[in-house]
XYZ file of C-alpha atoms in Angstrom:
215
model
C -22.873 72.485 -5.245
C -19.327 71.880 -4.155
C -20.529 70.640 -0.770
C -22.792 68.080 -2.515
C -19.848 66.687 -4.560
C -17.672 66.537 -1.440
C -20.283 64.576 0.491
C -20.806 62.180 -2.404
C -17.075 61.526 -2.614
C -16.822 61.015 1.129
C -19.678 58.494 1.057
C -18.034 56.544 -1.779
C -14.633 56.437 -0.100
C -16.013 55.428 3.279
C -17.749 52.436 1.682
C -14.579 51.042 0.115
C -12.924 49.760 3.288
C -16.146 47.974 4.261
C -16.196 46.052 0.961
C -12.478 45.253 1.274
C -12.833 44.051 4.860
C -15.790 41.847 3.877
C -13.705 40.204 1.160
C -10.878 39.516 3.609
C -13.355 38.109 6.115
C -14.818 35.773 3.505
C -11.333 34.521 2.594
C -10.530 33.951 6.262
C -13.538 31.727 6.897
C -13.527 29.895 3.538
C -12.688 26.204 4.192
C -9.437 24.906 2.704
C -9.891 22.154 0.121
C -8.373 18.759 0.901
C -7.491 16.923 -2.349
C -7.741 13.583 -0.543
C -11.505 14.065 -0.368
C -11.615 12.867 -3.988
C -9.159 10.039 -3.279
C -11.485 8.694 -0.607
C -14.828 9.559 -2.198
C -17.790 7.205 -2.061
C -17.889 4.295 -4.505
C -21.094 3.209 -6.218
C -21.812 0.218 -8.422
C -20.452 -2.260 -5.881
C -22.479 -4.998 -4.227
C -22.769 -2.479 -1.395
C -22.361 1.263 -1.838
C -19.230 2.435 -0.045
C -19.632 5.789 1.715
C -16.925 8.457 1.540
C -14.179 7.985 4.106
C -13.861 10.836 6.585
C -10.343 11.987 5.670
C -10.158 14.108 8.811
C -9.858 10.816 10.721
C -6.878 9.653 8.631
C -3.552 11.144 9.635
C -1.985 12.697 6.487
C 1.010 10.369 6.782
C -1.261 7.340 6.341
C -3.117 8.461 3.227
C -2.357 6.748 -0.073
C 0.707 8.174 -1.789
C 3.246 7.314 -4.499
C 6.676 7.717 -2.922
C 10.364 7.111 -3.548
C 11.175 3.648 -2.237
C 14.485 1.793 -2.196
C 14.203 -1.985 -2.109
C 15.634 -5.124 -3.665
C 12.112 -6.516 -4.144
C 10.771 -6.755 -7.681
C 7.995 -4.459 -8.926
C 4.616 -5.915 -8.099
C 5.729 -7.231 -4.700
C 3.752 -6.233 -1.617
C 5.794 -5.301 1.452
C 3.961 -4.997 4.778
C 5.749 -3.087 7.541
C 3.651 -3.783 10.626
C 5.862 -1.715 12.914
C 5.354 1.512 10.991
C 1.803 0.628 9.845
C 2.486 0.780 6.105
C 1.887 -1.466 3.119
C 4.005 -0.808 0.034
C 3.299 -1.982 -3.510
C 6.668 -1.873 -5.224
C 6.612 -0.039 -8.573
C 9.110 0.601 -11.353
C 11.803 3.266 -11.154
C 12.460 3.267 -7.418
C 8.859 4.075 -6.539
C 6.117 2.444 -4.505
C 2.490 3.078 -3.698
C 2.270 3.434 0.061
C -0.939 2.661 1.935
C -1.613 3.277 5.604
C -2.727 0.177 7.511
C -4.126 -0.865 10.844
C -2.697 -4.027 12.393
C -4.812 -6.292 14.553
C -3.762 -8.895 17.114
C -3.652 -11.572 14.415
C -1.559 -9.269 12.256
C 1.418 -9.833 14.535
C 1.294 -13.636 14.384
C 2.952 -14.255 11.025
C 5.914 -12.890 9.110
C 7.936 -13.983 6.138
C 7.463 -14.350 2.422
C 4.287 -15.661 0.850
C 2.051 -15.486 -2.173
C -1.364 -14.009 -2.850
C -3.113 -17.229 -3.815
C -6.730 -15.995 -3.560
C -8.564 -12.686 -3.915
C -12.178 -12.101 -2.981
C -14.617 -9.265 -3.504
C -16.952 -8.740 -0.541
C -15.720 -11.892 1.196
C -17.498 -13.896 3.836
C -15.736 -13.759 7.204
C -15.348 -16.793 9.447
C -13.669 -16.069 12.804
C -11.088 -18.666 13.882
C -12.113 -20.895 16.776
C -9.484 -19.348 19.056
C -10.936 -15.910 18.393
C -14.391 -17.121 19.383
C -12.880 -18.387 22.638
C -11.458 -14.921 23.308
C -14.623 -13.175 22.146
C -17.694 -15.382 22.851
C -19.965 -12.756 21.304
C -18.698 -13.990 17.925
C -20.330 -17.406 18.386
C -23.217 -16.538 15.979
C -20.615 -16.194 13.218
C -18.907 -19.549 13.746
C -20.104 -20.594 10.288
C -19.389 -17.221 8.765
C -20.649 -13.655 8.558
C -22.330 -12.521 5.357
C -20.574 -9.880 3.242
C -21.376 -6.231 3.878
C -20.045 -2.943 5.182
C -19.983 -4.289 8.751
C -18.107 -7.449 7.783
C -14.574 -7.257 9.304
C -12.958 -8.129 5.957
C -14.577 -5.164 4.260
C -14.875 -4.791 0.501
C -11.905 -6.953 -0.510
C -9.567 -9.574 0.902
C -6.217 -10.924 -0.269
C -5.353 -14.361 1.123
C -1.723 -15.163 1.847
C -0.347 -18.654 1.306
C 3.113 -20.012 2.059
C 4.431 -23.245 0.567
C 0.940 -23.933 -0.761
C -0.747 -23.642 2.646
C -3.107 -20.945 3.884
C -1.368 -18.834 6.536
C -4.772 -17.503 7.722
C -3.162 -14.083 7.255
C -5.270 -11.569 5.316
C -4.931 -8.131 3.805
C -8.440 -6.743 3.873
C -10.683 -3.700 3.979
C -12.375 -1.692 6.698
C -14.936 1.097 6.842
C -13.323 2.570 9.973
C -10.677 5.120 8.920
C -9.887 6.014 12.536
C -8.123 2.629 12.951
C -5.548 3.292 10.229
C -2.084 3.754 11.708
C -3.046 1.920 14.904
C -2.753 -1.489 16.500
C -6.404 -2.475 16.722
C -8.241 -5.180 18.616
C -8.683 -7.857 15.956
C -7.981 -8.777 12.359
C -4.777 -8.965 10.338
C -3.810 -6.062 8.060
C -6.605 -3.619 7.258
C -6.798 -0.812 4.719
C -9.584 1.677 4.167
C -12.047 0.142 1.683
C -11.072 2.672 -0.995
C -7.420 1.711 -0.578
C -7.942 -2.058 -0.508
C -9.981 -1.819 -3.731
C -7.145 0.152 -5.336
C -4.618 -2.468 -4.184
C -6.877 -5.355 -5.238
C -7.140 -3.957 -8.761
C -3.355 -3.667 -9.088
C -2.305 -7.036 -7.633
C -2.881 -10.264 -9.604
C -3.123 -13.708 -8.056
C 0.391 -15.090 -7.708
C 1.921 -11.837 -6.511
C 4.630 -12.079 -3.867
C 4.166 -10.574 -0.416
C 6.705 -9.954 2.341
C 5.486 -9.287 5.889
C 7.981 -7.622 8.222
C 7.185 -7.608 11.932
C 8.456 -4.938 14.268
C 11.477 -5.902 16.344
């Protein structure tokens, strides 16, 4: 009788480490949750459904954040720092919303202070004539490319004017998160579609914008 109780106790005790080790193993392989997955989730109800952005392709330093920001610019002003690949929307209380950007060849052609004179949802894109010369494959779009996920301006575009004239400089969307933080082949200043929609909703027509080029 005593031997039966001893064996039962031994069986119970020997099982405990197995259960404990299994729990530790499950914790070790459980994927960590990235809160930015929600920040860059898919968007429905648009003219075109926007798929989730693959946050693993966006360096953490270029994901949308509210940060401390010292500036003499008034709240509501957009500041584009092409050298560091950031766009800041100045907020109250020494804060700013910081967005990671990609800067194309045309993004380095203009600097200074301007005004957001136009905003467009799902804009048509018309490549400049000089771009078509550089890239003849764009000839079919001389009169414009229809809106859509493959359109280089993405889901939104903000048009910058200076002294009442169009600078041809744009802040626009992209569906390619891997280009954020980089100098890319074409375009002006690009944000992930989720970020450019967020910026678009916060910035009214008439807002001031300052573009700073790298030295």
